[in-house]
Coordinates of C-alpha atoms and ligand atoms in Angstrom, one line a residue:
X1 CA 2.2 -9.8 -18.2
X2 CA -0.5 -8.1 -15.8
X3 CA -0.2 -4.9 -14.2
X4 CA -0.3 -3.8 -10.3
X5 CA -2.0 -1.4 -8.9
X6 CA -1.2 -0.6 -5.2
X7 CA -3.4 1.5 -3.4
X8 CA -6.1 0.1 -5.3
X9 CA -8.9 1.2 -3.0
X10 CA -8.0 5.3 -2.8
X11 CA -8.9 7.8 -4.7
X12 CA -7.2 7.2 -7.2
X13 CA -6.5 3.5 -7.4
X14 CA -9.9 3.0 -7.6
X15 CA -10.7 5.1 -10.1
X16 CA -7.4 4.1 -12.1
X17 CA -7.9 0.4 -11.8
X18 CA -11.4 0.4 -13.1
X19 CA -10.0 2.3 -16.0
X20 CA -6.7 0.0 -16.7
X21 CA -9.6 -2.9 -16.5
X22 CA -11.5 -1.3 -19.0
X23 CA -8.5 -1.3 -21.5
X24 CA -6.5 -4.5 -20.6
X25 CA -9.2 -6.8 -19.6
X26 CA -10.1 -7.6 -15.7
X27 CA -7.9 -10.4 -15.2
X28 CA -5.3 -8.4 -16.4
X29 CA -5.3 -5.9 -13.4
X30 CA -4.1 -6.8 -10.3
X31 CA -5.6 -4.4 -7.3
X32 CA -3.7 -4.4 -4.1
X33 CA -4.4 -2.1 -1.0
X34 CA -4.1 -3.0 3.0
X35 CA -7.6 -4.1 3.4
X36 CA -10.4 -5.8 0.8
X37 CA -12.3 -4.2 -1.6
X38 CA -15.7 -2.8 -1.2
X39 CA -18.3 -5.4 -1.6
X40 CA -21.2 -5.2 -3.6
X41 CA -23.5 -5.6 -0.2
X42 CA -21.5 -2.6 0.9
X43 CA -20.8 -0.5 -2.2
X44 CA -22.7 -2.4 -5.0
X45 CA -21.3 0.6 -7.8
X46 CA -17.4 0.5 -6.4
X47 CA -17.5 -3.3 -5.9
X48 CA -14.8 -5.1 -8.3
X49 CA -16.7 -8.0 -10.2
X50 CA -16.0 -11.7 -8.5
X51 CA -13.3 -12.6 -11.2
X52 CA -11.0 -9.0 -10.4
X53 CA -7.7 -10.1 -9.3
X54 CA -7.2 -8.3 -5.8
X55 CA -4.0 -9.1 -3.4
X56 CA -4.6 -7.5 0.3
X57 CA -1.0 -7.0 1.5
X58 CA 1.4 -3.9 3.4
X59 CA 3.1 -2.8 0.6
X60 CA 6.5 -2.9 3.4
X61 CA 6.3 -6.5 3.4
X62 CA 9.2 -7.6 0.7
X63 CA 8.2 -11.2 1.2
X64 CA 3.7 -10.6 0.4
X65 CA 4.7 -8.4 -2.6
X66 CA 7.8 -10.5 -4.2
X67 CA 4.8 -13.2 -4.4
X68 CA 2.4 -10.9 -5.7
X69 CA 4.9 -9.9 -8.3
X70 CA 6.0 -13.8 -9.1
X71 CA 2.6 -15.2 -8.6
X72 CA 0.4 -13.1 -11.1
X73 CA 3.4 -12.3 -13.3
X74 CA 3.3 -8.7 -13.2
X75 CA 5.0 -6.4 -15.6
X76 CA 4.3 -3.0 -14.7
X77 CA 3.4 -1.5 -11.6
X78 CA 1.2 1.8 -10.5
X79 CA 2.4 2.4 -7.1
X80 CA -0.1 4.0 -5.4
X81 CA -0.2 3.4 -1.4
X82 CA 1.4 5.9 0.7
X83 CA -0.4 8.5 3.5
X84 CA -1.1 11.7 2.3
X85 CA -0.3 15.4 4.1
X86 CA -2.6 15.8 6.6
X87 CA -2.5 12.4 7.7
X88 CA 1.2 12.4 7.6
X89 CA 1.6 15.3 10.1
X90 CA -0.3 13.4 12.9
X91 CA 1.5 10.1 12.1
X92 CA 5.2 11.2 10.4
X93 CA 6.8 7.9 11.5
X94 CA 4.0 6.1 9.7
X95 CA 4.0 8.6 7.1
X96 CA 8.2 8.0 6.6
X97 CA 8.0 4.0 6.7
X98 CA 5.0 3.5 4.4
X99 CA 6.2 6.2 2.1
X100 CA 9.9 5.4 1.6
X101 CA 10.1 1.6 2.5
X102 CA 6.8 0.9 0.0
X103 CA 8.5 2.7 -2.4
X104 CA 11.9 1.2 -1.7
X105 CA 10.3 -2.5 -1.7
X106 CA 8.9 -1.9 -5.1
X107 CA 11.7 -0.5 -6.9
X108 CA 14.0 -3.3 -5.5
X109 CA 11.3 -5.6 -6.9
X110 CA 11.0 -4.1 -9.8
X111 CA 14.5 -4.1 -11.0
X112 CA 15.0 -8.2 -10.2
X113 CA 12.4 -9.0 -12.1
X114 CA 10.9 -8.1 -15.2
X115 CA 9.4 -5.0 -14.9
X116 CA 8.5 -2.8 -18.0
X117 CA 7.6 -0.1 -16.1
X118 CA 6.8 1.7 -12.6
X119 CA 4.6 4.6 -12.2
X120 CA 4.8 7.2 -8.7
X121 CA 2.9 9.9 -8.0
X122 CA 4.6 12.7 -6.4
X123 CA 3.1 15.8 -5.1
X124 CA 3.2 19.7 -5.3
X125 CA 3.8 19.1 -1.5
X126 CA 7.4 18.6 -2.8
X127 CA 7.3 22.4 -2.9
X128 CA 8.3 25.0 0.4
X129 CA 7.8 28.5 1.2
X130 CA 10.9 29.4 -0.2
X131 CA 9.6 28.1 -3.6
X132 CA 8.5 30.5 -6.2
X133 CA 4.8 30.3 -5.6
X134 CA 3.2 31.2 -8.9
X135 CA 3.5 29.2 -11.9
X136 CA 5.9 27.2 -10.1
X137 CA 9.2 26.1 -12.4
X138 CA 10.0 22.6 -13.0
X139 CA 13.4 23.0 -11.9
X140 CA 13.1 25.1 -8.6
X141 CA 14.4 25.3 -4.5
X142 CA 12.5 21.9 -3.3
X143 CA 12.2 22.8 0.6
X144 CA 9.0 20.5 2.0
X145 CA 7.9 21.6 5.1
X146 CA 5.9 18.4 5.9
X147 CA 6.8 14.5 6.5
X148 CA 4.8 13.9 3.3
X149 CA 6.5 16.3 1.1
X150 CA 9.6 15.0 2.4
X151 CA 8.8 11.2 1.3
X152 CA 7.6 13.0 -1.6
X153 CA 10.9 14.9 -3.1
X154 CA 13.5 11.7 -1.1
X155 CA 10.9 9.4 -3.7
X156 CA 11.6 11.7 -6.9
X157 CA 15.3 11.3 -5.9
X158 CA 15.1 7.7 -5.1
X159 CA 12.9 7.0 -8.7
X160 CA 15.4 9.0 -10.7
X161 CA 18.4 7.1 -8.8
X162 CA 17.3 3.7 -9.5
X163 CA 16.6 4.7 -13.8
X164 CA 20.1 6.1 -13.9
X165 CA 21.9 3.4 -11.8
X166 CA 19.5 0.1 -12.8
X167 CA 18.0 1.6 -15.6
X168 CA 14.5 0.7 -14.1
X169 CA 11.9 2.9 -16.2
X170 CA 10.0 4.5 -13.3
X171 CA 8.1 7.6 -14.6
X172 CA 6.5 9.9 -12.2
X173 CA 3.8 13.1 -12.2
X174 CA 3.9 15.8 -9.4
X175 CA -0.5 15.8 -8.7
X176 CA -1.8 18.9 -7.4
X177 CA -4.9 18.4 -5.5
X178 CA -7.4 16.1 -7.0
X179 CA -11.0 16.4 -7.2
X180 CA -13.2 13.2 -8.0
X181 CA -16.7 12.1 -7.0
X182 CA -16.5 8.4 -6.7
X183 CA -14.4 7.7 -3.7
X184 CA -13.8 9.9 -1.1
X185 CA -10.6 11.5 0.0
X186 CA -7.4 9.7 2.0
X187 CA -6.6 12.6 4.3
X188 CA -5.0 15.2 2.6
X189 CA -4.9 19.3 2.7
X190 CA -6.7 19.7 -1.0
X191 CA -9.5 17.5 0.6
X192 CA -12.1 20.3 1.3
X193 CA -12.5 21.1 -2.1
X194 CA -14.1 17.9 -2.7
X195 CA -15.6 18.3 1.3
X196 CA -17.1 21.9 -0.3
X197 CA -18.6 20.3 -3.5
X198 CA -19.8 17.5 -1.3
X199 CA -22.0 19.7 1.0
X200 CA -23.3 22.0 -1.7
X201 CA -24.9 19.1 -3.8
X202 CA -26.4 17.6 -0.8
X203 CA -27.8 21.2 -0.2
X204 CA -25.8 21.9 2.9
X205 CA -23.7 25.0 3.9
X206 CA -19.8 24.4 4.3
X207 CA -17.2 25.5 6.9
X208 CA -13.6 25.5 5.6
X209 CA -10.6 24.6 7.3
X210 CA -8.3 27.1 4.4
X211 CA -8.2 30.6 4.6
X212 CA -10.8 31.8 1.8
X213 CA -7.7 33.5 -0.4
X214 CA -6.0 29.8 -0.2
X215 CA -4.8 29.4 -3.9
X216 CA -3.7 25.8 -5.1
X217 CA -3.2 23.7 -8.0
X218 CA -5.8 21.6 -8.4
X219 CA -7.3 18.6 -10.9
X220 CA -10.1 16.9 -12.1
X221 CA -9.9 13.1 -11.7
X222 CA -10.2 12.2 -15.7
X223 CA -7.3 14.6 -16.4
X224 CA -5.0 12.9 -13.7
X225 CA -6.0 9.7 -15.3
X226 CA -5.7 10.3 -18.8
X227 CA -2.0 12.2 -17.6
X228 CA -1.1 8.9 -16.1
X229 CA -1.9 7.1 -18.9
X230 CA -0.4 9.1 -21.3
X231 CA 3.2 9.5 -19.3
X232 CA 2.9 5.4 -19.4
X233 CA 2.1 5.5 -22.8
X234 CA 4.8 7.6 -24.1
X235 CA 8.5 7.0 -25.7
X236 CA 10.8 6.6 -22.6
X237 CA 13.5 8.6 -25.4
X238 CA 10.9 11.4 -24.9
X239 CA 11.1 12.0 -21.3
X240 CA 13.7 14.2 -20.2
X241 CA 12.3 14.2 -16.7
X242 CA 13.0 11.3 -14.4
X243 CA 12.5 13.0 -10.8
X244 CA 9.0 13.8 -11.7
X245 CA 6.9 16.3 -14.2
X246 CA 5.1 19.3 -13.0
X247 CA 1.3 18.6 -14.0
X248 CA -1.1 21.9 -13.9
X249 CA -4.4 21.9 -14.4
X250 CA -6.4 24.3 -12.2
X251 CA -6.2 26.6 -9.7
X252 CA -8.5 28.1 -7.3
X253 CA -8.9 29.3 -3.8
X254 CA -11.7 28.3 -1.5
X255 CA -13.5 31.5 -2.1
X256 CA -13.1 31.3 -5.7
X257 CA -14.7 27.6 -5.9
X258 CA -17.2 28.7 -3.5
X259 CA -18.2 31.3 -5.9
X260 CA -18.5 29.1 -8.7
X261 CA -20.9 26.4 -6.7
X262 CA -22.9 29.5 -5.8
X263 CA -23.7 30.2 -9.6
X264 CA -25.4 27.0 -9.6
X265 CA -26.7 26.6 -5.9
X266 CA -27.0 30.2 -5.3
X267 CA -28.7 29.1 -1.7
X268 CA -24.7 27.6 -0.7
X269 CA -22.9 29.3 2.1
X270 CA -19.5 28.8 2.6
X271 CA -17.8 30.4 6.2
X272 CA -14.1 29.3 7.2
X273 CA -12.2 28.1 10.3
X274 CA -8.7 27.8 9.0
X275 CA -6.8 24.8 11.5
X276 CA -3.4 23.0 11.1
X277 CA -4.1 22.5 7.3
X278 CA -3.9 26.3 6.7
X279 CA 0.0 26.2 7.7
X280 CA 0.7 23.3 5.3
X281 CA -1.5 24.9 1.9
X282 CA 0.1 27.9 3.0
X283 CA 3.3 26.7 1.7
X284 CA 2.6 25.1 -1.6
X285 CA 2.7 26.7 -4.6
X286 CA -0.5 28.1 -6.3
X287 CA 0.0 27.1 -9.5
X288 CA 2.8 25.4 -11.1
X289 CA 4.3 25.5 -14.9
X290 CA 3.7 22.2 -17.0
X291 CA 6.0 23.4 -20.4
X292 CA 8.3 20.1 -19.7
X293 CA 4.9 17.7 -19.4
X294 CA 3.2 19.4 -22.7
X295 CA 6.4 19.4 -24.4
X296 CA 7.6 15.6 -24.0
X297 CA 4.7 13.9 -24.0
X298 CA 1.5 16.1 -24.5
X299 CA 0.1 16.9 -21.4
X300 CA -2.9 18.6 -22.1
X301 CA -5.4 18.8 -19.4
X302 CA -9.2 19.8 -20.0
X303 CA -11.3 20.4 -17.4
X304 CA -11.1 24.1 -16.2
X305 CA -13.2 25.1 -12.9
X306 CA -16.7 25.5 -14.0
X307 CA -16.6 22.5 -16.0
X308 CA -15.7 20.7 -13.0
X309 CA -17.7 22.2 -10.8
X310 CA -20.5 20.9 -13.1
X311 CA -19.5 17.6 -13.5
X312 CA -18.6 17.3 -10.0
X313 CA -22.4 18.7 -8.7
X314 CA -24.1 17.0 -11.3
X315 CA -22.3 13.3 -10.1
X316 CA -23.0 14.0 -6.5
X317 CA -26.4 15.0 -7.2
X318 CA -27.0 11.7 -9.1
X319 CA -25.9 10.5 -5.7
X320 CA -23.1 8.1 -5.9
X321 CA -24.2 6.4 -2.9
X322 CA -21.0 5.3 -1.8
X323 CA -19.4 9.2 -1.8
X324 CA -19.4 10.5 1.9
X325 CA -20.2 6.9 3.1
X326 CA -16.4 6.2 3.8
X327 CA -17.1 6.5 7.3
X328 CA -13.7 8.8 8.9
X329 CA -10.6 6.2 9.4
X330 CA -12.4 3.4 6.9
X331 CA -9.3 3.4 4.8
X332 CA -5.9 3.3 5.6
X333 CA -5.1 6.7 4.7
X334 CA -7.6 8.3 6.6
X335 CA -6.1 6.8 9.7
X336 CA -2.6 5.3 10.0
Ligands
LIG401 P1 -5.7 7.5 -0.7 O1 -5.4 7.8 0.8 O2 -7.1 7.8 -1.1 O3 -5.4 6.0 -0.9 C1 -4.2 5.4 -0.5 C2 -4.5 3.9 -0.4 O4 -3.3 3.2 0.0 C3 -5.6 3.5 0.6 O5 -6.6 2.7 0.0 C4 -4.8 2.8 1.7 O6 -5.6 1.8 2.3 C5 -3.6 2.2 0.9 N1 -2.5 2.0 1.8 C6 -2.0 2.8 2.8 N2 -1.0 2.2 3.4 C7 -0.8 1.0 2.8 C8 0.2 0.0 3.0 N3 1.1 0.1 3.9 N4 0.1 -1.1 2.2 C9 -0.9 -1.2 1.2 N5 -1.8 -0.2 1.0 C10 -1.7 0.9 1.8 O7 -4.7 8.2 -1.6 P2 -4.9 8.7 -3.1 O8 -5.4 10.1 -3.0 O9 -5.5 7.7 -3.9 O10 -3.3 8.9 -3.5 C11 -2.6 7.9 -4.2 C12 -1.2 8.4 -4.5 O11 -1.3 9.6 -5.2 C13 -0.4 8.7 -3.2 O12 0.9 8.4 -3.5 C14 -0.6 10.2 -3.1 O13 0.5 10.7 -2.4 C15 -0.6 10.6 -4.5 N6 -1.2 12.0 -4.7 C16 -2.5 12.1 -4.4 C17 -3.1 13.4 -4.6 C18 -4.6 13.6 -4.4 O14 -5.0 14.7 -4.4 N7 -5.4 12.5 -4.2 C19 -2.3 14.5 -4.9 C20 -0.9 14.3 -5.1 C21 -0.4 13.0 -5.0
LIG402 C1 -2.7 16.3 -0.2 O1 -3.4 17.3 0.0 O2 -2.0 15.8 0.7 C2 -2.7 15.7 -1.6 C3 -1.6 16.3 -2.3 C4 -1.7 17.6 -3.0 O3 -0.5 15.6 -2.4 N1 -4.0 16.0 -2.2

């Protein structure tokens, strides 16, 4: 039985499927996404090699994904694809029928068929300003002020739903923001951390569009994959959790991170120009409590800031050519 990723060209899809390849095989993984993968004219380093299954495909077209599922005989699914926060605000109608109906598609799929598993990503952007904002509870008021978070928490409701009532094992982490270096960011509010690191390796001055005292949970990319693997991994018995876990790992504000780059590019300059993003950070929590996630299935994160910051400078410095050459809008979630 293979597994699906959809999504597969994102941040994290293409981060995760390379991973998933690496322990199941390439034939084994099936990437999916809205348009082709990069080629290796275009992206030599991110290009899938010639025999990597890949399905290009809306993930709201029932018809395109019940052959996908039939065809390469798939047995668990990541389910990636979806717009993120940012993006979502200027497109909410997008942002409500590629959110909820992908998600609704693949369950409905899922649970005809057989399906081991499903994993979702939710989002802290499940959180509101009525939410307790520091070391946020697992069980808490969920009140999303954006189309996104919205999807978000109706998802967590909708994954829960469909274990209870099919008995479908869908598991799902809520990501804070997640920092990586090998494909750039889909549109979201956490995106100028990565924007920040970005300019300061290439030996450029940043302007932010947070407030400098803009605290969020945040992530390094290997800790959000080895979390995803692990909640995969684990004894359904041990999850107690079926809307979707709290995951902590960092959290920083703008000024903070900025302070940290300067320790190792003192000559980096960071001013700010808060815009629409400001309203929608300025809602989520700024750090949130992971108890449930350590205590079910060992969540155990590693990377704190400065080792982050490190690995993050000393990657773009190498100059993974293909970070920052996502031109605006080159992927779906950057445009909608
Ligand atoms: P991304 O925007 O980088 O990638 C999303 C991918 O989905 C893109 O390649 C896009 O082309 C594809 N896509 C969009 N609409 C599609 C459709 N209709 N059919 C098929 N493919 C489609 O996003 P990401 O950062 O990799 O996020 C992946 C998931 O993780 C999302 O569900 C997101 O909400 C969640 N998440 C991400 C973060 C983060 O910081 N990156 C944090 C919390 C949650
Ligand atoms: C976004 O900013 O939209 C994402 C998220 C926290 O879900 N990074």
């Amino acid at each position: 039985m293979r597994i699906l990723v959809t999504g597969a060209n994102g941040q994290i899809g293409s981060e995760l499927v390379e991973v998933l390849r690496e322990r199941h095989g390439t034939g084994q993984v099936v990437g999916l996404d809205l348009n082709p993968p990069p080629t290796a004219t275009d992206q030599p380093s991110r290009a899938p090699s010639s025999n990597a299954p890949f399905e290009v495909a809306d993930v709201r077209n029932r018809e395109a994904l019940a052959d996908v599922l039939d065809r390469h005989e798939v047995g668990s699914i990541y389910h990636l694809a979806s717009l993120l926060s940012a993006t979502g605000e200027q497109h909410p109608d997008r942002a409500w029928d590629v959110n909820m109906s992908g998600l609704k598609t693949i369950l409905d799929l899922a649970r005809s068929r057989p399906v081991e598993k499903v994993f979702w990503p939710s989002s802290i952007a499940v959180f509101g300003p009525t939410t307790p904002r520091e070391d946020t509870p697992q069980n808490t008021v969920l009140d999303p002020t954006t189309m996104y978070g919205v999807t978000k928490r109706s998802g967590e409701l909708l994954c829960r739903y469909y274990h209870r009532r099919y008995d479908l094992d869908v598991r799902s982490l809520r990501y804070p923001g997640l920092l990586s270096y090998k494909t750039a960011p889909g549109g979201g509010t956490t995106d100028y951390a990565i924007d920040m690191l970005t300019q300061a390796a290439a030996g450029r001055d940043y302007t932010c569009f947070l407030k400098p005292d803009t605290r969020l949970p945040m992530m390094y990319m290997p800790d959000a994959i080895q979390g995803t693997l692990a909640l995969m991994d684990a004894d359904a018995d041990a999850l107690s959790v079926r809307d979707s876990y709290n995951t902590g790992g960092l959290s920083f504000s703008p000024e903070e991170l900025a302070a940290t780059i300067q320790a190792r590019v003192p000559s980096f300059s960071c001013s700010y120009a808060p815009d629409e993003r400001q309203h929608i950070a300025e809602n989520w929590p700024s750090s949130v409590n992971d108890d449930a996630a350590r205590t079910d299935w060992g969540w155990a994160p590693e990377y704190d800031l400065e080792a982050t910051t490190a690995d993050m400078l000393d990657h773009l410095r190498e100059g993974t050519p293909e970070h920052g050459d996502v031109a605006e809008g080159e992927h779906e979630g950057a445009t909608a």
